[in-house]
mmCIF file of C-alpha atoms in Angstrom:
data_model
loop_
_atom_site.group_PDB
_atom_site.id
_atom_site.type_symbol
_atom_site.label_atom_id
_atom_site.label_comp_id
_atom_site.label_asym_id
_atom_site.label_seq_id
_atom_site.Cartn_x
_atom_site.Cartn_y
_atom_site.Cartn_z
ATOM 1 C CA MET A 1 62.499 -87.540 156.287
ATOM 2 C CA ILE A 2 65.443 -89.834 154.908
ATOM 3 C CA ALA A 3 64.641 -93.092 152.996
ATOM 4 C CA SER A 4 66.386 -96.198 154.378
ATOM 5 C CA ALA A 5 67.870 -97.075 151.133
ATOM 6 C CA GLU A 6 69.548 -93.543 151.019
ATOM 7 C CA MET A 7 70.865 -94.121 154.502
ATOM 8 C CA ASP A 8 72.322 -97.570 153.344
ATOM 9 C CA ASP A 9 74.635 -95.540 150.891
ATOM 10 C CA TRP A 10 76.017 -93.514 154.063
ATOM 11 C CA PHE A 11 77.194 -96.478 156.210
ATOM 12 C CA ASN A 12 79.020 -99.760 155.215
ATOM 13 C CA ILE A 13 77.615 -103.029 156.221
ATOM 14 C CA ASN A 14 79.488 -102.591 159.688
ATOM 15 C CA GLY A 15 77.594 -99.524 160.328
ATOM 16 C CA LYS A 16 80.706 -97.227 159.792
ATOM 17 C CA GLY A 17 79.792 -93.786 158.060
ATOM 18 C CA LEU A 18 81.261 -93.363 154.660
ATOM 19 C CA GLY A 19 82.583 -90.143 152.866
ATOM 20 C CA GLU A 20 81.127 -87.018 154.439
ATOM 21 C CA TYR A 21 79.543 -89.266 157.283
ATOM 22 C CA SER A 22 83.201 -90.867 158.179
ATOM 23 C CA GLY A 23 83.611 -91.112 162.081
ATOM 24 C CA TRP A 24 79.832 -91.573 162.519
ATOM 25 C CA TYR A 25 78.503 -95.048 163.417
ATOM 26 C CA ILE A 26 74.975 -96.808 163.626
ATOM 27 C CA CYS A 27 74.104 -97.452 167.272
ATOM 28 C CA ASP A 28 73.805 -101.189 166.794
ATOM 29 C CA GLY A 29 76.084 -102.665 169.465
ATOM 30 C CA ARG A 30 79.042 -102.782 166.937
ATOM 31 C CA ASN A 31 82.125 -100.554 166.729
ATOM 32 C CA GLY A 32 81.846 -99.541 170.503
ATOM 33 C CA THR A 33 78.387 -98.126 170.073
ATOM 34 C CA PRO A 34 75.401 -98.812 172.277
ATOM 35 C CA ASP A 35 72.701 -101.163 170.979
ATOM 36 C CA LEU A 36 69.752 -98.930 170.224
ATOM 37 C CA ARG A 37 67.812 -101.547 167.922
ATOM 38 C CA GLY A 38 64.268 -101.844 169.203
ATOM 39 C CA ARG A 39 64.683 -99.175 171.945
ATOM 40 C CA PHE A 40 63.205 -95.816 172.327
ATOM 41 C CA LEU A 41 65.606 -93.009 173.756
ATOM 42 C CA VAL A 42 65.292 -91.294 177.219
ATOM 43 C CA GLY A 43 67.079 -87.827 177.896
ATOM 44 C CA ARG A 44 69.090 -88.125 181.042
ATOM 45 C CA ASP A 45 67.326 -86.525 183.992
ATOM 46 C CA VAL A 46 69.314 -86.060 187.278
ATOM 47 C CA PHE A 47 66.554 -84.121 188.916
ATOM 48 C CA ASN A 48 63.847 -86.914 188.485
ATOM 49 C CA SER A 49 63.288 -88.910 191.553
ATOM 50 C CA ASP A 50 63.450 -92.291 189.567
ATOM 51 C CA ALA A 51 67.041 -93.195 189.188
ATOM 52 C CA SER A 52 66.429 -95.082 186.103
ATOM 53 C CA TYR A 53 66.969 -92.006 184.075
ATOM 54 C CA SER A 54 69.849 -90.431 185.778
ATOM 55 C CA ASN A 55 72.845 -92.362 184.638
ATOM 56 C CA ILE A 56 73.696 -92.374 180.790
ATOM 57 C CA GLY A 57 73.620 -95.890 179.328
ATOM 58 C CA ASN A 58 70.831 -97.130 181.663
ATOM 59 C CA LYS A 59 68.666 -99.631 179.917
ATOM 60 C CA GLY A 60 65.217 -100.835 181.191
ATOM 61 C CA GLY A 61 61.757 -101.731 180.080
ATOM 62 C CA LEU A 62 60.191 -104.746 178.779
ATOM 63 C CA ASP A 63 58.581 -105.872 175.337
ATOM 64 C CA LYS A 64 55.785 -107.645 177.003
ATOM 65 C CA VAL A 65 54.423 -107.624 180.609
ATOM 66 C CA VAL A 66 52.293 -110.233 182.002
ATOM 67 C CA LEU A 67 50.441 -108.768 185.080
ATOM 68 C CA THR A 68 50.064 -110.632 188.195
ATOM 69 C CA VAL A 69 46.735 -110.710 190.197
ATOM 70 C CA ASP A 70 48.501 -108.160 192.548
ATOM 71 C CA GLU A 71 49.297 -105.748 189.566
ATOM 72 C CA MET A 72 45.535 -105.841 188.371
ATOM 73 C CA PRO A 73 43.426 -103.069 189.301
ATOM 74 C CA SER A 74 41.035 -104.135 192.238
ATOM 75 C CA HIS A 75 37.680 -104.820 190.846
ATOM 76 C CA PHE A 76 34.711 -107.089 191.055
ATOM 77 C CA HIS A 77 32.074 -108.591 188.854
ATOM 78 C CA THR A 78 28.310 -108.197 189.320
ATOM 79 C CA PHE A 79 25.669 -110.681 187.617
ATOM 80 C CA GLN A 80 22.193 -110.804 187.082
ATOM 81 C CA ALA A 81 19.785 -113.687 185.778
ATOM 82 C CA GLN A 82 16.253 -114.361 185.128
ATOM 83 C CA THR A 83 14.541 -117.542 184.343
ATOM 84 C CA SER A 84 11.547 -117.707 182.061
ATOM 85 C CA ALA A 85 8.069 -118.294 183.566
ATOM 86 C CA SER A 86 6.749 -121.606 182.111
ATOM 87 C CA GLY A 87 3.287 -122.951 182.919
ATOM 88 C CA GLU A 88 2.175 -125.232 185.679
ATOM 89 C CA HIS A 89 4.901 -127.894 186.369
ATOM 90 C CA SER A 90 6.869 -130.155 188.604
ATOM 91 C CA HIS A 91 10.239 -131.933 188.870
ATOM 92 C CA ASN A 92 10.994 -135.407 188.993
ATOM 93 C CA TYR A 93 13.910 -136.931 191.100
ATOM 94 C CA ASN A 94 15.398 -139.962 192.697
ATOM 95 C CA ASP A 95 15.859 -140.011 196.335
ATOM 96 C CA ILE A 96 18.068 -142.880 197.636
ATOM 97 C CA THR A 97 18.404 -141.527 201.246
ATOM 98 C CA TYR A 98 14.694 -141.806 202.239
ATOM 99 C CA ALA A 99 13.581 -145.373 202.590
ATOM 100 C CA ASP A 100 9.695 -145.022 202.875
ATOM 101 C CA GLY A 101 9.790 -148.265 205.331
ATOM 102 C CA CYS A 102 11.878 -150.469 203.118
ATOM 103 C CA ASP A 103 15.405 -151.522 204.460
ATOM 104 C CA VAL A 104 17.892 -149.243 203.247
ATOM 105 C CA ILE A 105 21.203 -150.887 201.794
ATOM 106 C CA VAL A 106 23.465 -147.731 201.118
ATOM 107 C CA PRO A 107 25.533 -148.385 197.987
ATOM 108 C CA THR A 108 29.546 -148.068 198.845
ATOM 109 C CA TYR A 109 29.638 -145.308 196.298
ATOM 110 C CA ARG A 110 27.423 -142.868 198.903
ATOM 111 C CA GLY A 111 30.643 -143.162 201.275
ATOM 112 C CA ILE A 112 29.446 -145.839 203.380
ATOM 113 C CA ALA A 113 31.542 -149.195 203.793
ATOM 114 C CA SER A 114 28.734 -151.632 203.414
ATOM 115 C CA GLY A 115 26.242 -152.758 200.763
ATOM 116 C CA ARG A 116 26.827 -153.397 197.153
ATOM 117 C CA ALA A 117 27.815 -151.082 194.505
ATOM 118 C CA ASN A 118 25.173 -149.256 192.644
ATOM 119 C CA ASN A 119 22.416 -151.197 194.668
ATOM 120 C CA LYS A 120 19.435 -148.849 194.165
ATOM 121 C CA ALA A 121 16.823 -151.452 195.609
ATOM 122 C CA CYS A 122 15.461 -148.682 197.782
ATOM 123 C CA GLN A 123 15.651 -145.904 195.607
ATOM 124 C CA ILE A 124 12.422 -143.937 195.731
ATOM 125 C CA GLY A 125 11.141 -141.979 192.564
ATOM 126 C CA ARG A 126 9.585 -138.712 193.741
ATOM 127 C CA THR A 127 8.282 -135.544 192.102
ATOM 128 C CA THR A 128 7.940 -132.019 193.621
ATOM 129 C CA GLN A 129 4.724 -130.618 194.247
ATOM 130 C CA GLN A 130 3.129 -129.030 191.329
ATOM 131 C CA THR A 131 3.337 -125.275 191.031
ATOM 132 C CA SER A 132 1.887 -122.509 188.982
ATOM 133 C CA ALA A 133 4.035 -120.660 186.322
ATOM 134 C CA HIS A 134 6.878 -118.711 188.025
ATOM 135 C CA SER A 135 10.274 -117.367 187.317
ATOM 136 C CA HIS A 136 13.402 -117.077 189.622
ATOM 137 C CA SER A 137 15.625 -113.879 190.113
ATOM 138 C CA ILE A 138 19.264 -114.386 190.729
ATOM 139 C CA SER A 139 21.898 -111.704 191.465
ATOM 140 C CA GLY A 140 25.072 -111.328 193.142
ATOM 141 C CA SER A 141 28.725 -110.047 192.939
ATOM 142 C CA THR A 142 32.119 -111.579 193.294
ATOM 143 C CA GLY A 143 34.616 -110.569 195.794
ATOM 144 C CA ASN A 144 37.335 -107.908 195.002
ATOM 145 C CA ILE A 145 40.184 -109.259 193.367
ATOM 146 C CA GLY A 146 43.494 -107.616 192.335
ATOM 147 C CA GLY A 147 45.897 -105.520 194.387
ATOM 148 C CA SER A 148 46.459 -102.506 192.039
ATOM 149 C CA LYS A 149 50.346 -102.758 192.443
ATOM 150 C CA PRO A 150 52.150 -100.669 189.785
ATOM 151 C CA GLN A 151 53.839 -102.750 187.080
ATOM 152 C CA GLU A 152 56.502 -102.057 184.407
ATOM 153 C CA ASN A 153 54.960 -100.453 181.555
ATOM 154 C CA ARG A 154 57.755 -98.912 179.516
ATOM 155 C CA PRO A 155 58.968 -100.156 176.225
ATOM 156 C CA PRO A 156 62.877 -101.161 176.104
ATOM 157 C CA TYR A 157 64.616 -97.723 176.587
ATOM 158 C CA TYR A 158 68.045 -96.398 176.466
ATOM 159 C CA VAL A 159 69.276 -93.231 178.496
ATOM 160 C CA ILE A 160 71.359 -90.784 176.438
ATOM 161 C CA ALA A 161 72.501 -87.206 176.938
ATOM 162 C CA TYR A 162 70.844 -85.367 173.851
ATOM 163 C CA ILE A 163 73.382 -82.654 172.283
ATOM 164 C CA ILE A 164 73.041 -80.437 169.252
ATOM 165 C CA TYR A 165 75.717 -78.772 167.109
ATOM 166 C CA ILE A 166 75.107 -75.087 167.051
ATOM 167 C CA GLY A 167 78.116 -73.900 164.931
ATOM 168 C CA VAL A 168 81.024 -71.609 165.847
#
């Protein structure tokens, strides 16, 4: 492995090779080189059905991907809940829809166009029937969501042809 400081001695500030590295250039988009900064390299593959890798110089991939609902794996959520059983109890509530013999003036906030706003003259206080200690079980599930469509999941890449010098 080569230390970065050592490599800095091999190339000038413009990415051109010095001394025995003359003719070599850093691939940073200058001097006619491809800009490979922040990319991984992919070998050319003309036999792959994915044309992304068939042409030298092709680029692709994304640094970040935000999935759409269609790209999320199809899934659902289930839930369960249990209330605790407290002692014998009842519940109090106010009933403004039942008059018990009085003339009802429905307030306008109930959606009727008569009466006076916040008129609670016929509001009746009620209490549910007392019951013994009990609990409630609740369970269910959400509907399926997500379309399981494929999404781009490759980091930025650059297609090259790998070569090796074997000697004469």
